[in-house]
Short mmCIF file of C-alpha atoms in Angstrom, two decimals:
data_model
loop_
_atom_site.label_atom_id
_atom_site.label_comp_id
_atom_site.label_asym_id
_atom_site.label_seq_id
_atom_site.Cartn_x
_atom_site.Cartn_y
_atom_site.Cartn_z
CA MET A 1 0.11 -0.26 0.20
CA LEU A 2 1.19 3.06 -0.54
CA HIS A 3 1.33 6.95 1.26
CA PRO A 4 -0.67 9.24 -0.61
CA SER A 5 1.27 11.73 -0.70
CA THR A 6 4.65 10.52 -0.26
CA GLY A 7 4.24 7.76 -2.69
CA ARG A 8 6.66 5.54 -0.63
CA GLU A 9 5.39 2.61 0.75
CA LYS A 10 3.42 2.32 3.45
CA ILE A 11 4.29 1.10 7.16
CA ILE A 12 1.85 -0.64 9.11
CA VAL A 13 2.67 -0.26 12.51
CA THR A 14 1.03 -2.18 14.63
CA GLY A 15 0.53 -1.37 18.51
CA ILE A 16 3.18 -3.53 20.18
CA MET A 17 5.39 -1.81 22.23
CA LYS A 18 8.21 -2.10 24.85
CA ALA A 19 8.17 -3.67 27.59
CA TYR A 20 8.86 -1.30 30.61
CA ARG A 21 6.49 1.05 28.03
CA GLN A 22 4.30 -1.11 28.62
CA GLU A 23 4.97 -1.64 32.53
CA ARG A 24 5.61 2.05 33.43
CA LEU A 25 1.60 1.95 32.00
CA GLN A 26 0.58 -1.23 34.26
CA SER A 27 2.23 0.76 37.55
CA GLU A 28 -0.11 4.12 36.69
CA ILE A 29 -2.90 1.96 35.82
CA LYS A 30 -2.66 0.65 39.60
CA LYS A 31 -1.83 3.99 40.75
CA ILE A 32 -5.18 5.04 39.13
CA PHE A 33 -7.72 2.33 40.46
CA ASN A 34 -6.92 2.10 43.86
CA ARG A 35 -6.49 5.83 44.06
CA ALA A 36 -10.05 6.12 42.39
CA LEU A 37 -11.48 3.17 44.66
CA ILE A 38 -10.02 5.41 47.83
CA THR A 39 -11.08 8.47 47.71
CA LYS A 40 -13.67 9.14 44.63
CA MET A 41 -15.96 5.96 45.21
CA ASN A 42 -18.66 6.61 46.68
CA ASP A 43 -20.04 2.88 47.35
CA HIS A 44 -19.73 1.75 50.27
CA ARG A 45 -19.82 -1.62 49.38
CA LEU A 46 -16.11 -1.33 48.40
CA GLU A 47 -15.02 -0.19 51.45
CA TRP A 48 -11.30 -2.41 52.15
CA VAL A 49 -11.29 -3.23 48.31
CA ILE A 50 -7.76 -2.60 46.77
CA VAL A 51 -5.71 -3.94 43.42
CA THR A 52 -3.55 -6.59 43.67
CA ASP A 53 -2.36 -6.44 40.41
CA VAL A 54 -2.92 -5.13 36.64
CA VAL A 55 -2.12 -6.84 33.14
CA LEU A 56 -2.00 -4.63 30.33
CA SER A 57 -2.03 -7.00 27.29
CA LYS A 58 1.10 -6.07 24.25
CA ASP A 59 -1.42 -4.61 21.84
CA LEU A 60 -3.19 -2.21 25.07
CA CYS A 61 -6.27 -3.36 23.83
CA TYR A 62 -7.28 -5.52 27.40
CA LEU A 63 -6.91 -4.68 30.96
CA LYS A 64 -6.79 -7.18 34.04
CA VAL A 65 -6.81 -6.18 36.95
CA TYR A 66 -7.18 -8.14 39.73
CA PHE A 67 -8.16 -7.53 42.71
CA SER A 68 -8.56 -8.38 46.64
CA HIS A 69 -10.54 -6.84 50.67
CA TYR A 70 -9.98 -7.07 53.73
CA ASN A 71 -12.77 -7.19 55.75
CA ASN A 72 -15.62 -6.67 53.31
CA PRO A 73 -18.97 -8.73 53.91
CA LEU A 74 -19.29 -9.40 50.34
CA THR A 75 -18.67 -12.41 48.21
CA HIS A 76 -16.07 -12.16 45.42
CA ASP A 77 -18.65 -12.14 42.95
CA LYS A 78 -20.45 -9.87 44.59
CA ILE A 79 -17.61 -7.36 44.62
CA LYS A 80 -16.60 -8.08 40.85
CA SER A 81 -19.94 -7.73 40.00
CA LEU A 82 -19.62 -4.00 41.53
CA LEU A 83 -16.33 -3.05 39.31
CA GLU A 84 -17.22 -4.14 36.17
CA ARG A 85 -20.50 -1.77 36.68
CA ALA A 86 -18.61 0.58 37.52
CA ALA A 87 -15.48 0.02 34.79
CA GLY A 88 -16.79 2.63 33.08
CA PHE A 89 -15.98 5.43 36.15
CA PHE A 90 -12.70 3.45 35.82
CA LYS A 91 -11.98 3.65 31.94
CA ASN A 92 -12.62 8.05 32.72
CA GLU A 93 -10.18 7.59 35.77
CA ILE A 94 -7.76 6.86 32.83
CA ALA A 95 -9.00 8.48 30.11
CA GLY A 96 -8.38 11.79 32.76
CA ALA A 97 -5.05 10.94 33.43
CA LYS A 98 -4.16 11.06 29.20
CA ILE A 99 -1.51 7.88 29.74
CA MET A 100 -2.93 6.80 27.01
CA ARG A 101 -4.56 6.92 23.80
CA THR A 102 -6.72 4.25 23.57
CA ILE A 103 -8.88 3.21 26.86
CA PRO A 104 -8.81 -0.84 26.98
CA GLU A 105 -11.18 -3.37 27.78
CA ILE A 106 -11.27 -4.22 31.40
CA THR A 107 -12.02 -7.58 32.93
CA PHE A 108 -11.89 -7.85 36.51
CA TYR A 109 -10.26 -11.38 38.43
CA TYR A 110 -9.65 -11.97 42.14
CA ASP A 111 -6.30 -12.28 43.50
CA PRO A 112 -7.00 -15.11 46.07
CA THR A 113 -3.30 -14.52 47.08
CA GLU A 114 -4.06 -13.51 50.79
CA GLU A 115 -6.29 -16.19 51.28
CA ARG A 116 -4.12 -18.73 50.11
CA ALA A 117 -1.57 -17.33 52.38
CA ALA A 118 -3.10 -16.64 55.63
CA ARG A 119 -3.74 -20.73 54.82
CA MET A 120 -0.08 -21.67 54.90
CA GLU A 121 0.21 -19.37 58.21
CA SER A 122 -2.08 -21.98 59.88
CA ILE A 123 -0.63 -25.56 58.48
CA LEU A 124 2.58 -24.11 59.52
CA ALA A 125 1.72 -23.36 62.96
CA SER A 126 -0.52 -26.39 63.28
CA VAL A 127 2.65 -28.45 61.89
CA LYS A 128 4.63 -25.95 64.57
CA ASP A 129 2.33 -27.23 67.00
CA ASP A 130 2.67 -31.05 66.15
CA PHE A 131 5.87 -31.27 66.46
CA ASP A 132 7.61 -28.02 69.48
CA ASP A 133 9.18 -29.41 71.81
CA GLU A 134 8.25 -29.25 75.60
CA ASP A 135 12.06 -28.74 77.30
CA ASP A 136 11.64 -25.25 75.16
CA PHE A 137 15.35 -25.14 73.62
CA ASP A 138 17.18 -22.31 73.80
CA PRO A 139 19.93 -21.39 71.11
CA ASP A 140 21.48 -18.45 73.77
CA GLU A 141 21.40 -21.03 76.48
CA ASP A 142 25.49 -22.50 77.30
CA LEU A 143 25.93 -26.89 76.62
CA ASP A 144 27.82 -26.50 80.10
CA ASP A 145 25.31 -25.09 82.26
CA LEU A 146 23.04 -28.01 80.66
CA LEU A 147 25.59 -31.27 81.02
CA ASP A 148 26.36 -32.80 83.88
CA ASP A 149 29.49 -33.37 85.06
CA ASP A 150 29.12 -37.19 86.10
CA ASP A 151 27.55 -38.33 83.16
CA PHE A 152 30.37 -37.93 81.06
CA ASP A 153 33.78 -39.28 82.00
CA ASP A 154 36.92 -37.30 80.99
CA PHE A 155 39.25 -38.72 79.44
CA ASP A 156 42.93 -38.89 80.66
CA ASP A 157 46.28 -40.05 78.72
CA GLU A 158 46.64 -42.25 81.23
CA ASP A 159 43.77 -44.16 80.71
CA GLU A 160 43.75 -48.14 79.04
CA ASP A 161 41.67 -46.97 76.25
CA PHE A 162 44.46 -44.51 74.82
CA ASP A 163 47.32 -47.20 75.38
CA ASP A 164 45.68 -49.86 73.36
CA ILE A 165 45.65 -47.96 70.86
CA ASP A 166 49.15 -46.79 71.09
CA ASP A 167 49.85 -50.30 70.79
CA ILE A 168 47.80 -51.18 68.17
CA ASP A 169 50.42 -48.01 65.86
CA GLU A 170 53.26 -49.92 67.38
CA ASP A 171 52.30 -53.38 65.66
CA ASP A 172 51.77 -51.00 62.28
CA GLU A 173 54.59 -50.28 61.93
CA GLU A 174 56.16 -53.45 61.81
#
């Protein structure tokens, strides 16, 4: 295809961008979403909802938004539907920031990382309780204070056990 004014071949540029720009845009969009949720959203049902991650497609047409919530009695699906209904508001916030020429289609996903971390903490705590020693081992405690001198024999050079070893060495030399 030729360019109308120059007559040269028209180069079609796809929407692929540099990786560092994509990361920077994702970071900015995440800030925009969290700022909007905290300060601009008047829906009390979305209190304590935060955006944990944002993934922007390479062609800038699709945006995956991962959210999490704390101390919120609503289910994940209900919060997801509330966020989907507010997608237009979020698109206006992105457009107002003037960081992108086109505004991507937004899809929301629940991020279960906090629940998995809490479950893992409880598993580790139960394992620790099962294998916890009754002695309450303290690594800073001096071992000499714990050991009785009567429990261990002190070996001197004059003991018969060492004399036997010397006899074995003399036999090997011959």
